[in-house]
Amino acid sequence: MIVMKFGGSSVESAAAIERVAGIVKARVERRPVVVVSAMGKTTNKLLAIAAAAIAGRREEYIPQLHDLRDFHSRHARQVVPLEHRAELDRTLDEHFQELTELVKGLAVLGELTPRSIDAISSYGERLSSYIVTLAFRHFGMTAEHLDARHFVITDRHHTKAAPDFPETYARLQAAVPALAGRAVVVMGGFIGSTADGVTTTLGRGGSDFTASIVGAGIGAEEIQIWTDVDGMLTCDPTILKGGHRVKTISFAEAAELAYFGAKVLHPATVVPAVEKNIPVLILNSRRPEVEGTRIVSDIVKCANVVKSIACKRKITLVNIHSTRMLMAHGFLHRIFEVFDRFETSVDVVATSEISVSLTIDNSERLDEVVAELRHFADVDIETNQAIVCLVGDNIRYTPGVARRVFNALNGINVRMISMGASLLNLSFVVAEADLFRAVEGLHGEFFASLDPEVFERNGAVHA
Ligand code: ADP
Ligand code: ASP
Ligand code: MG
């Protein structure tokens, strides 16, 4: 068995779904279990509808609901056999009626709870998985749909629920392998439910995580993440084009890149895969012939120091100065207790005798955090910062990396620098306005020559 996960852009239209059907059909002998994301930007659209509802903007959310129904119907009709059209229409009607009731309920309440966000955003994957199942039948496969919410059992932490692995694995094991023997199994990613059946989600980008949970649960031989790029690239293509494909990378390196912003992989994806030692592949659904990236448990020998550069934008830098001249013991404890209490996670930290600087990427509760910190420290805030993170297992063994970094940055002001505790990353903070220049300089420095065993050169640059 293999798990094949297709992201939003891989199922964004009838043509994309047809491509997916072709990819799956060509691998049907490997008994694929298919995990799909919501079609295109559906999750964002659902969240926008919820936001319009609680603000009482009926003139917005009613047409948005119609558009979303129309979008699903229009594309689905092209990939669903004639004899299933009536069933399709009925199911779409049911789902959109339910969704509309829910949205109207929100409009009355004027309040959006994490639980209702999950209820609403779950419709994306519920619809896409159903449509893809019908499409697979249309393209000549035997396909069965499973409601992921009956299998992925989570805690009650709505909008970023954590799976109950033993329960989830037991449920998957009991149903999926037997079914996969006679049909292509299709499930929605991202969604789950609590033990008592309340819908939850695993957090944005969570379908990758579902794929890995399912893969570990059924003991798959491989977990394939099909997306819209050729694999893990040496830099984030939304910042700098022309990155090279990384052919092989270790779980530890991939996890670090994902954590520091490489959106191509949800950070939790590697956890179940590592535990069961299942290789994860990143592949391009528009160019299935490209080998992609293979993520494996072994260290990957490489002549380059750095495997890839990840970036996180919209970072806030928090500088905290002890109001007593010297840092009393317990100072760090007090600081982190505040961040913990307001559920705000910290990425990069640097300390000196009298001050601590740290970065956060979620400033939702920053005002509350700062108010608390000001009881015992001076605090200043800098917004519009970015983290740049170089990842590579060789960083720990190679002297002079920091010198090369500063040379490549060529005068760009670095606000903080940190060698990650895992010793395989070197991260630093720059103003967001300098991000492009920083990545361009670093990419030129660290990827001018490439180990051909590990990288596939992108012909478009450095040619
Ligand atoms: P999907 O909908 O298939 O899950 P995502 O948008 O979540 O796709 O992830 C794919 C995107 O990740 C790419 O289009 C690319 O813009 C972004 N990305 C960021 N960093 C990297 C990187 N190092 N390598 C490849 N893609 C990256
Ligand atoms: N549809 C969800 C999202 O947009 C999950 C995913 O695509 O992985 O976040
Ligand atoms: Mg994704």
Short mmCIF file of C-alpha atoms and ligand atoms in Angstrom, two decimals:
data_model
loop_
_atom_site.label_atom_id
_atom_site.label_comp_id
_atom_site.label_asym_id
_atom_site.label_seq_id
_atom_site.Cartn_x
_atom_site.Cartn_y
_atom_site.Cartn_z
CA MET A 1 0.00 0.00 0.00
CA ILE A 2 1.05 3.57 -0.64
CA VAL A 3 -0.51 6.84 0.49
CA MET A 4 -0.90 9.51 -2.18
CA LYS A 5 -1.82 13.00 -0.96
CA PHE A 6 -2.93 15.65 -3.43
CA GLY A 7 -2.91 19.29 -2.29
CA GLY A 8 -5.39 22.02 -3.11
CA SER A 9 -3.87 23.08 -6.42
CA SER A 10 -3.65 19.43 -7.55
CA VAL A 11 -7.46 19.16 -7.31
CA GLU A 12 -8.38 22.77 -8.12
CA SER A 13 -10.35 22.04 -11.30
CA ALA A 14 -11.85 19.29 -13.45
CA ALA A 15 -8.64 19.19 -15.50
CA ALA A 16 -6.50 18.89 -12.35
CA ILE A 17 -8.69 16.08 -10.99
CA GLU A 18 -8.43 14.27 -14.31
CA ARG A 19 -4.64 14.52 -14.06
CA VAL A 20 -4.78 13.13 -10.53
CA ALA A 21 -6.93 10.22 -11.72
CA GLY A 22 -4.29 9.42 -14.36
CA ILE A 23 -1.49 9.49 -11.78
CA VAL A 24 -3.38 7.23 -9.37
CA LYS A 25 -4.51 4.83 -12.08
CA ALA A 26 -0.92 4.33 -13.20
CA ARG A 27 -0.07 3.18 -9.64
CA VAL A 28 -3.19 1.21 -8.83
CA GLU A 29 -1.21 -2.01 -8.40
CA ARG A 30 0.52 -0.48 -5.37
CA ARG A 31 -2.91 -0.26 -3.67
CA PRO A 32 -3.07 3.51 -3.22
CA VAL A 33 -4.91 5.21 -0.40
CA VAL A 34 -5.61 8.74 -1.60
CA VAL A 35 -5.81 11.75 0.71
CA VAL A 36 -7.07 15.01 -0.80
CA SER A 37 -7.13 18.64 0.27
CA ALA A 38 -10.00 21.01 -0.38
CA MET A 39 -10.26 22.13 -4.03
CA GLY A 40 -8.05 25.15 -4.79
CA LYS A 41 -8.51 27.96 -2.28
CA THR A 42 -11.73 26.56 -0.78
CA THR A 43 -10.50 26.62 2.84
CA ASN A 44 -9.66 30.33 2.60
CA LYS A 45 -13.05 30.97 1.01
CA LEU A 46 -14.88 29.12 3.77
CA LEU A 47 -13.03 31.13 6.40
CA ALA A 48 -13.88 34.37 4.57
CA ILE A 49 -17.55 33.34 4.56
CA ALA A 50 -17.41 32.70 8.31
CA ALA A 51 -15.78 36.10 8.89
CA ALA A 52 -18.44 37.86 6.79
CA ALA A 53 -21.18 36.02 8.69
CA ILE A 54 -20.10 37.09 12.16
CA ALA A 55 -19.74 40.65 10.92
CA GLY A 56 -23.35 40.43 9.71
CA ARG A 57 -22.38 41.07 6.06
CA ARG A 58 -25.17 39.04 4.49
CA GLU A 59 -24.68 40.75 1.12
CA GLU A 60 -21.23 39.16 1.11
CA TYR A 61 -21.60 35.68 2.52
CA ILE A 62 -24.76 34.67 0.62
CA PRO A 63 -23.19 35.29 -2.84
CA GLN A 64 -19.92 33.74 -1.61
CA LEU A 65 -21.80 30.57 -0.63
CA HIS A 66 -23.46 30.48 -4.05
CA ASP A 67 -20.13 30.95 -5.81
CA LEU A 68 -18.56 28.14 -3.84
CA ARG A 69 -21.45 25.79 -4.64
CA ASP A 70 -21.25 26.79 -8.27
CA PHE A 71 -17.47 26.26 -8.37
CA HIS A 72 -17.74 22.73 -6.95
CA SER A 73 -20.69 21.83 -9.12
CA ARG A 74 -19.15 23.18 -12.34
CA HIS A 75 -15.90 21.25 -12.00
CA ALA A 76 -17.43 18.11 -10.50
CA ARG A 77 -19.95 17.77 -13.34
CA GLN A 78 -17.13 17.45 -15.83
CA VAL A 79 -15.53 14.51 -14.04
CA VAL A 80 -18.58 12.63 -12.78
CA PRO A 81 -20.34 10.10 -14.99
CA LEU A 82 -23.81 11.04 -16.24
CA GLU A 83 -25.49 8.35 -14.21
CA HIS A 84 -24.05 9.84 -11.00
CA ARG A 85 -25.00 13.46 -11.71
CA ALA A 86 -28.27 13.26 -9.78
CA GLU A 87 -26.48 11.79 -6.79
CA LEU A 88 -23.81 14.49 -7.08
CA ASP A 89 -26.39 17.28 -7.13
CA ARG A 90 -28.20 15.79 -4.16
CA THR A 91 -25.01 15.52 -2.13
CA LEU A 92 -23.89 19.05 -3.03
CA ASP A 93 -27.35 20.32 -2.05
CA GLU A 94 -27.21 18.53 1.27
CA HIS A 95 -23.75 19.83 2.09
CA PHE A 96 -24.45 23.41 1.06
CA GLN A 97 -27.81 23.48 2.85
CA GLU A 98 -26.10 22.34 6.04
CA LEU A 99 -23.27 24.80 5.54
CA THR A 100 -25.69 27.66 4.88
CA GLU A 101 -27.61 26.86 8.09
CA LEU A 102 -24.36 26.88 10.00
CA VAL A 103 -23.27 30.20 8.50
CA LYS A 104 -26.64 31.80 9.23
CA GLY A 105 -26.36 30.53 12.79
CA LEU A 106 -23.01 32.28 13.09
CA ALA A 107 -24.50 35.47 11.74
CA VAL A 108 -27.14 35.37 14.48
CA LEU A 109 -24.59 34.66 17.21
CA GLY A 110 -22.05 37.13 15.86
CA GLU A 111 -19.30 35.02 17.37
CA LEU A 112 -16.80 32.64 15.82
CA THR A 113 -15.44 29.94 18.09
CA PRO A 114 -12.59 27.57 17.16
CA ARG A 115 -15.16 24.78 17.18
CA SER A 116 -17.35 26.53 14.61
CA ILE A 117 -14.30 27.40 12.48
CA ASP A 118 -13.57 23.68 12.29
CA ALA A 119 -17.17 22.82 11.48
CA ILE A 120 -17.10 25.27 8.56
CA SER A 121 -13.63 24.62 7.21
CA SER A 122 -14.26 20.85 7.20
CA TYR A 123 -16.62 21.22 4.23
CA GLY A 124 -13.73 21.77 1.82
CA GLU A 125 -12.21 18.33 2.32
CA ARG A 126 -15.59 16.66 2.76
CA LEU A 127 -16.65 17.91 -0.68
CA SER A 128 -13.35 17.37 -2.49
CA SER A 129 -12.94 13.78 -1.26
CA TYR A 130 -16.46 12.91 -2.34
CA ILE A 131 -16.02 14.50 -5.78
CA VAL A 132 -12.65 12.84 -6.33
CA THR A 133 -14.15 9.44 -5.47
CA LEU A 134 -16.84 9.85 -8.11
CA ALA A 135 -14.25 11.11 -10.59
CA PHE A 136 -12.04 8.05 -10.03
CA ARG A 137 -15.03 5.85 -10.90
CA HIS A 138 -15.62 7.94 -14.00
CA PHE A 139 -12.03 7.34 -15.08
CA GLY A 140 -12.38 3.60 -14.69
CA MET A 141 -11.22 2.82 -11.17
CA THR A 142 -13.06 1.09 -8.35
CA ALA A 143 -13.00 3.74 -5.63
CA GLU A 144 -14.44 3.94 -2.12
CA HIS A 145 -14.85 7.05 0.00
CA LEU A 146 -14.12 7.03 3.72
CA ASP A 147 -15.05 9.91 6.00
CA ALA A 148 -11.69 10.82 7.58
CA ARG A 149 -13.54 12.05 10.67
CA HIS A 150 -14.37 8.46 11.59
CA PHE A 151 -10.69 7.50 11.51
CA VAL A 152 -8.57 10.45 12.57
CA ILE A 153 -9.51 10.84 16.23
CA THR A 154 -8.12 13.92 17.95
CA ASP A 155 -8.18 15.92 21.16
CA ARG A 156 -10.51 18.92 21.50
CA HIS A 157 -7.92 21.51 20.54
CA HIS A 158 -10.01 22.97 17.72
CA THR A 159 -8.20 24.45 14.68
CA LYS A 160 -4.98 22.62 15.62
CA ALA A 161 -6.09 19.33 17.08
CA ALA A 162 -3.57 16.62 17.96
CA PRO A 163 -4.32 13.05 16.94
CA ASP A 164 -4.85 10.25 19.41
CA PHE A 165 -2.39 7.99 17.59
CA PRO A 166 -3.24 4.60 19.15
CA GLU A 167 -6.98 5.05 18.58
CA THR A 168 -6.49 6.47 15.08
CA TYR A 169 -4.09 3.72 14.05
CA ALA A 170 -6.42 1.03 15.39
CA ARG A 171 -9.35 2.40 13.40
CA LEU A 172 -7.31 2.77 10.21
CA GLN A 173 -5.82 -0.69 10.56
CA ALA A 174 -9.26 -2.24 11.10
CA ALA A 175 -10.78 -0.81 7.92
CA VAL A 176 -8.32 0.47 5.35
CA PRO A 177 -6.03 -2.42 4.35
CA ALA A 178 -8.95 -4.76 3.65
CA LEU A 179 -10.71 -2.09 1.57
CA ALA A 180 -7.53 -1.05 -0.24
CA GLY A 181 -7.24 -4.61 -1.51
CA ARG A 182 -10.28 -4.16 -3.72
CA ALA A 183 -10.69 -0.40 -4.26
CA VAL A 184 -8.79 2.87 -4.32
CA VAL A 185 -9.59 4.37 -0.92
CA VAL A 186 -10.20 8.15 -0.90
CA MET A 187 -10.27 10.33 2.22
CA GLY A 188 -10.23 14.03 2.99
CA GLY A 189 -7.10 15.37 4.64
CA PHE A 190 -7.04 18.00 7.41
CA ILE A 191 -10.22 16.86 9.18
CA GLY A 192 -10.81 14.62 12.14
CA SER A 193 -13.15 14.37 15.08
CA THR A 194 -13.04 14.05 18.84
CA ALA A 195 -13.86 10.69 20.42
CA ASP A 196 -17.46 11.86 20.81
CA GLY A 197 -17.78 12.85 17.17
CA VAL A 198 -17.25 16.63 17.11
CA THR A 199 -15.46 17.75 13.92
CA THR A 200 -11.90 19.03 14.38
CA THR A 201 -9.05 20.04 12.07
CA LEU A 202 -5.31 19.49 12.29
CA GLY A 203 -4.32 23.09 11.44
CA ARG A 204 -3.70 24.86 8.15
CA GLY A 205 -1.80 22.76 5.67
CA GLY A 206 -2.75 19.71 7.74
CA SER A 207 -3.57 17.34 4.87
CA ASP A 208 0.13 16.43 4.65
CA PHE A 209 -0.13 15.38 8.29
CA THR A 210 -3.22 13.27 7.55
CA ALA A 211 -1.30 11.50 4.78
CA SER A 212 1.47 10.66 7.17
CA ILE A 213 -0.90 9.54 9.94
CA VAL A 214 -2.72 7.27 7.48
CA GLY A 215 0.58 5.95 6.11
CA ALA A 216 1.85 5.10 9.58
CA GLY A 217 -1.52 3.66 10.62
CA ILE A 218 -1.71 1.20 7.74
CA GLY A 219 2.04 0.52 7.50
CA ALA A 220 2.29 1.95 3.99
CA GLU A 221 5.50 1.37 2.06
CA GLU A 222 5.64 5.00 0.95
CA ILE A 223 3.88 8.33 1.58
CA GLN A 224 3.67 10.52 -1.52
CA ILE A 225 2.91 14.24 -1.18
CA TRP A 226 1.79 15.48 -4.62
CA THR A 227 1.88 19.24 -4.98
CA ASP A 228 2.60 22.07 -7.43
CA VAL A 229 6.42 22.14 -7.32
CA ASP A 230 9.04 19.58 -8.38
CA GLY A 231 9.93 18.75 -4.77
CA MET A 232 11.78 20.43 -1.95
CA LEU A 233 13.73 23.24 -3.62
CA THR A 234 16.88 24.96 -2.42
CA CYS A 235 14.88 28.12 -1.71
CA ASP A 236 11.30 29.22 -1.27
CA PRO A 237 10.00 29.90 -4.82
CA THR A 238 7.61 32.57 -3.54
CA ILE A 239 10.68 34.59 -2.55
CA LEU A 240 13.33 33.63 -5.09
CA LYS A 241 12.70 31.75 -8.34
CA GLY A 242 15.20 29.34 -9.79
CA GLY A 243 15.87 27.09 -6.79
CA HIS A 244 17.27 23.65 -7.52
CA ARG A 245 15.51 20.40 -6.67
CA VAL A 246 16.83 18.57 -3.63
CA LYS A 247 16.73 14.89 -4.60
CA THR A 248 17.20 13.38 -1.16
CA ILE A 249 16.99 14.89 2.29
CA SER A 250 16.80 13.49 5.81
CA PHE A 251 13.69 13.61 7.98
CA ALA A 252 15.52 15.86 10.46
CA GLU A 253 16.45 18.37 7.75
CA ALA A 254 12.98 18.31 6.17
CA ALA A 255 11.32 18.83 9.55
CA GLU A 256 13.55 21.82 10.27
CA LEU A 257 12.76 23.37 6.86
CA ALA A 258 9.04 22.79 7.34
CA TYR A 259 9.15 24.35 10.79
CA PHE A 260 10.98 27.41 9.47
CA GLY A 261 8.48 28.09 6.72
CA ALA A 262 8.90 25.66 3.80
CA LYS A 263 5.16 25.39 3.23
CA VAL A 264 5.60 22.46 0.86
CA LEU A 265 5.48 20.19 3.91
CA HIS A 266 3.43 20.59 7.08
CA PRO A 267 5.90 20.47 10.02
CA ALA A 268 4.15 17.56 11.75
CA THR A 269 4.25 15.36 8.64
CA VAL A 270 7.55 13.73 9.40
CA VAL A 271 6.61 12.60 12.92
CA PRO A 272 4.51 9.50 12.13
CA ALA A 273 6.69 8.70 9.12
CA VAL A 274 9.91 8.73 11.18
CA GLU A 275 8.35 6.60 13.86
CA LYS A 276 7.43 3.89 11.36
CA ASN A 277 10.42 4.59 9.10
CA ILE A 278 8.30 5.16 6.00
CA PRO A 279 9.92 7.24 3.23
CA VAL A 280 8.07 10.42 2.24
CA LEU A 281 8.22 11.66 -1.36
CA ILE A 282 7.35 15.14 -2.59
CA LEU A 283 6.14 15.06 -6.20
CA ASN A 284 4.66 17.42 -8.78
CA SER A 285 1.17 16.53 -10.01
CA ARG A 286 1.73 18.66 -13.11
CA ARG A 287 5.00 16.93 -13.94
CA PRO A 288 4.63 13.39 -12.61
CA GLU A 289 7.68 12.24 -14.55
CA VAL A 290 10.00 14.31 -12.30
CA GLU A 291 11.51 12.18 -9.53
CA GLY A 292 10.75 14.72 -6.79
CA THR A 293 12.33 14.70 -3.35
CA ARG A 294 12.83 11.61 -1.24
CA ILE A 295 12.83 12.14 2.52
CA VAL A 296 14.59 9.32 4.32
CA SER A 297 15.70 8.45 7.83
CA ASP A 298 19.42 8.17 7.06
CA ILE A 299 21.82 11.10 6.96
CA VAL A 300 22.31 12.15 3.34
CA LYS A 301 25.99 12.55 2.44
CA CYS A 302 26.42 15.82 0.60
CA ALA A 303 29.29 17.97 -0.59
CA ASN A 304 27.23 21.14 -0.05
CA VAL A 305 27.02 22.57 3.44
CA VAL A 306 23.43 23.75 3.07
CA LYS A 307 20.53 21.72 1.64
CA SER A 308 17.95 24.47 1.47
CA ILE A 309 17.03 27.95 2.72
CA ALA A 310 13.66 28.40 4.41
CA CYS A 311 12.01 31.70 5.29
CA LYS A 312 9.26 32.85 7.56
CA ARG A 313 7.71 36.24 6.88
CA LYS A 314 5.52 38.43 9.11
CA ILE A 315 7.70 37.82 12.12
CA THR A 316 7.57 40.02 15.19
CA LEU A 317 10.70 40.61 17.19
CA VAL A 318 10.19 41.13 20.93
CA ASN A 319 13.04 42.69 22.91
CA ILE A 320 12.73 42.30 26.65
CA HIS A 321 15.07 44.16 29.01
CA SER A 322 15.34 43.35 32.65
CA THR A 323 14.36 46.40 34.66
CA ARG A 324 16.85 45.38 37.32
CA MET A 325 20.25 45.90 35.81
CA LEU A 326 21.24 42.25 36.00
CA MET A 327 19.17 39.32 35.04
CA ALA A 328 17.92 37.77 38.22
CA HIS A 329 17.57 34.06 38.13
CA GLY A 330 14.06 33.06 37.17
CA PHE A 331 13.86 35.88 34.61
CA LEU A 332 13.73 33.55 31.62
CA HIS A 333 11.25 31.35 33.40
CA ARG A 334 8.93 34.31 33.99
CA ILE A 335 9.21 35.40 30.36
CA PHE A 336 8.44 32.02 28.89
CA GLU A 337 5.64 31.41 31.34
CA VAL A 338 3.89 34.48 29.89
CA PHE A 339 4.26 33.29 26.29
CA ASP A 340 3.05 29.88 27.34
CA ARG A 341 0.01 31.26 29.15
CA PHE A 342 -1.05 33.14 26.02
CA GLU A 343 -0.34 30.14 23.77
CA THR A 344 2.19 32.06 21.72
CA SER A 345 5.09 29.98 20.52
CA VAL A 346 8.58 31.36 20.24
CA ASP A 347 10.90 30.54 17.32
CA VAL A 348 14.32 32.15 17.72
CA VAL A 349 15.79 33.25 21.03
CA ALA A 350 18.93 35.19 21.95
CA THR A 351 19.94 36.34 25.41
CA SER A 352 22.47 38.73 26.91
CA GLU A 353 23.14 39.70 30.47
CA ILE A 354 20.24 42.10 30.72
CA SER A 355 18.02 41.35 27.80
CA VAL A 356 16.28 38.66 25.82
CA SER A 357 15.24 38.95 22.19
CA LEU A 358 12.85 36.48 20.68
CA THR A 359 10.64 36.09 17.65
CA ILE A 360 7.03 35.04 17.31
CA ASP A 361 5.02 34.40 14.16
CA ASN A 362 1.59 34.66 15.73
CA SER A 363 0.96 38.08 17.19
CA GLU A 364 -2.75 37.53 17.88
CA ARG A 365 -2.22 37.77 21.63
CA LEU A 366 0.81 40.02 21.58
CA ASP A 367 -0.92 42.89 23.39
CA GLU A 368 -1.77 40.63 26.31
CA VAL A 369 1.75 39.19 26.37
CA VAL A 370 3.36 42.63 26.38
CA ALA A 371 1.06 43.90 29.13
CA GLU A 372 2.11 40.98 31.34
CA LEU A 373 5.81 41.32 30.54
CA ARG A 374 5.75 45.02 31.40
CA HIS A 375 5.09 44.10 35.04
CA PHE A 376 8.73 43.13 35.34
CA ALA A 377 10.59 44.23 32.20
CA ASP A 378 10.87 46.89 29.51
CA VAL A 379 9.56 45.64 26.21
CA ASP A 380 9.86 46.90 22.68
CA ILE A 381 8.41 45.39 19.57
CA GLU A 382 9.62 45.35 15.97
CA THR A 383 7.20 44.12 13.32
CA ASN A 384 7.80 43.26 9.64
CA GLN A 385 10.76 41.02 10.32
CA ALA A 386 11.66 37.73 8.66
CA ILE A 387 13.54 34.62 9.69
CA VAL A 388 15.96 33.13 7.21
CA CYS A 389 17.01 29.61 8.05
CA LEU A 390 19.82 27.65 6.44
CA VAL A 391 19.39 23.92 6.91
CA GLY A 392 21.92 21.18 6.33
CA ASP A 393 23.34 18.36 8.34
CA ASN A 394 26.87 19.51 7.42
CA ILE A 395 26.49 22.90 9.10
CA ARG A 396 27.64 21.41 12.40
CA TYR A 397 30.83 19.98 10.90
CA THR A 398 31.85 22.89 8.70
CA PRO A 399 33.85 25.79 10.04
CA GLY A 400 33.35 29.20 8.54
CA VAL A 401 29.65 28.97 7.68
CA ALA A 402 28.83 32.15 9.61
CA ARG A 403 31.61 34.01 7.79
CA ARG A 404 30.18 32.95 4.42
CA VAL A 405 26.71 34.00 5.58
CA PHE A 406 27.83 37.48 6.55
CA ASN A 407 29.81 37.88 3.33
CA ALA A 408 26.79 36.86 1.29
CA LEU A 409 24.53 39.22 3.22
CA ASN A 410 26.79 42.01 2.11
CA GLY A 411 25.87 44.63 4.68
CA ILE A 412 22.25 43.64 5.31
CA ASN A 413 21.50 44.28 8.95
CA VAL A 414 21.10 41.04 10.92
CA ARG A 415 18.96 41.53 14.02
CA MET A 416 19.52 38.13 15.63
CA ILE A 417 21.39 34.98 14.84
CA SER A 418 20.98 31.51 16.26
CA MET A 419 22.48 28.13 15.71
CA GLY A 420 19.53 25.81 16.25
CA ALA A 421 19.83 23.33 19.06
CA SER A 422 19.56 20.52 16.52
CA LEU A 423 22.88 21.83 15.09
CA LEU A 424 21.57 21.48 11.58
CA ASN A 425 20.22 24.95 11.15
CA LEU A 426 21.57 28.44 11.28
CA SER A 427 18.82 31.01 11.48
CA PHE A 428 18.81 34.74 11.64
CA VAL A 429 16.40 37.62 11.58
CA VAL A 430 16.39 40.42 9.01
CA ALA A 431 13.88 43.13 8.14
CA GLU A 432 11.28 41.79 5.73
CA ALA A 433 12.26 44.51 3.28
CA ASP A 434 15.73 42.90 3.05
CA LEU A 435 14.46 39.34 2.69
CA PHE A 436 14.73 38.97 -1.06
CA ARG A 437 18.24 40.40 -1.16
CA ALA A 438 19.30 38.17 1.73
CA VAL A 439 18.00 34.99 0.12
CA GLU A 440 19.42 35.91 -3.26
CA GLY A 441 22.86 36.52 -1.76
CA LEU A 442 22.83 33.33 0.30
CA HIS A 443 21.52 31.19 -2.54
CA GLY A 444 24.28 32.42 -4.80
CA GLU A 445 26.86 31.69 -2.12
CA PHE A 446 25.78 28.21 -1.06
CA PHE A 447 24.41 26.77 -4.31
CA ALA A 448 26.80 28.03 -6.99
CA SER A 449 28.22 24.52 -7.19
CA LEU A 450 25.99 21.55 -6.50
CA ASP A 451 26.62 17.97 -5.39
CA PRO A 452 25.04 16.09 -8.32
CA GLU A 453 24.14 13.17 -6.05
CA VAL A 454 21.87 15.38 -3.98
CA PHE A 455 20.68 18.21 -6.25
CA GLU A 456 19.18 18.48 -9.71
CA ARG A 457 20.22 21.80 -11.19
CA ASN A 458 17.43 24.06 -12.36
CA GLY A 459 18.60 24.88 -15.88
CA ALA A 460 16.95 28.28 -15.78
CA VAL A 461 19.48 29.85 -13.43
CA HIS A 462 23.23 29.84 -13.06
CA ALA A 463 23.35 28.30 -16.53
P1 ADP B 1 -0.42 21.95 -1.42
O1 ADP B 1 -1.68 22.69 -1.66
O2 ADP B 1 -0.10 20.95 -2.49
O3 ADP B 1 -0.31 21.39 -0.04
P2 ADP B 1 1.28 24.15 -0.59
O4 ADP B 1 0.95 25.47 -1.19
O5 ADP B 1 0.86 23.89 0.80
O6 ADP B 1 0.74 23.03 -1.59
O7 ADP B 1 2.86 23.88 -0.67
C1 ADP B 1 3.54 24.03 -1.91
C2 ADP B 1 4.20 25.38 -1.96
O8 ADP B 1 5.22 25.47 -0.98
C3 ADP B 1 4.93 25.67 -3.24
O9 ADP B 1 4.06 26.12 -4.25
C4 ADP B 1 5.94 26.73 -2.82
O10 ADP B 1 5.47 28.02 -3.10
C5 ADP B 1 6.01 26.59 -1.29
N1 ADP B 1 7.40 26.40 -0.82
C6 ADP B 1 7.99 27.10 0.18
N2 ADP B 1 9.24 26.72 0.38
C7 ADP B 1 9.51 25.74 -0.51
C8 ADP B 1 10.65 24.94 -0.81
N3 ADP B 1 11.79 25.05 -0.14
N4 ADP B 1 10.55 24.03 -1.81
C9 ADP B 1 9.41 23.89 -2.49
N5 ADP B 1 8.29 24.63 -2.27
C10 ADP B 1 8.32 25.53 -1.29
N1 ASP B 2 -7.30 22.64 3.06
C1 ASP B 2 -6.49 22.83 4.26
C2 ASP B 2 -5.78 24.18 4.16
O1 ASP B 2 -5.94 24.89 3.20
C3 ASP B 2 -5.52 21.72 4.49
C4 ASP B 2 -4.50 21.49 3.41
O2 ASP B 2 -4.66 21.92 2.27
O3 ASP B 2 -3.50 20.83 3.71
O4 ASP B 2 -5.11 24.55 5.09
MG MG B 3 0.09 22.26 1.85
#
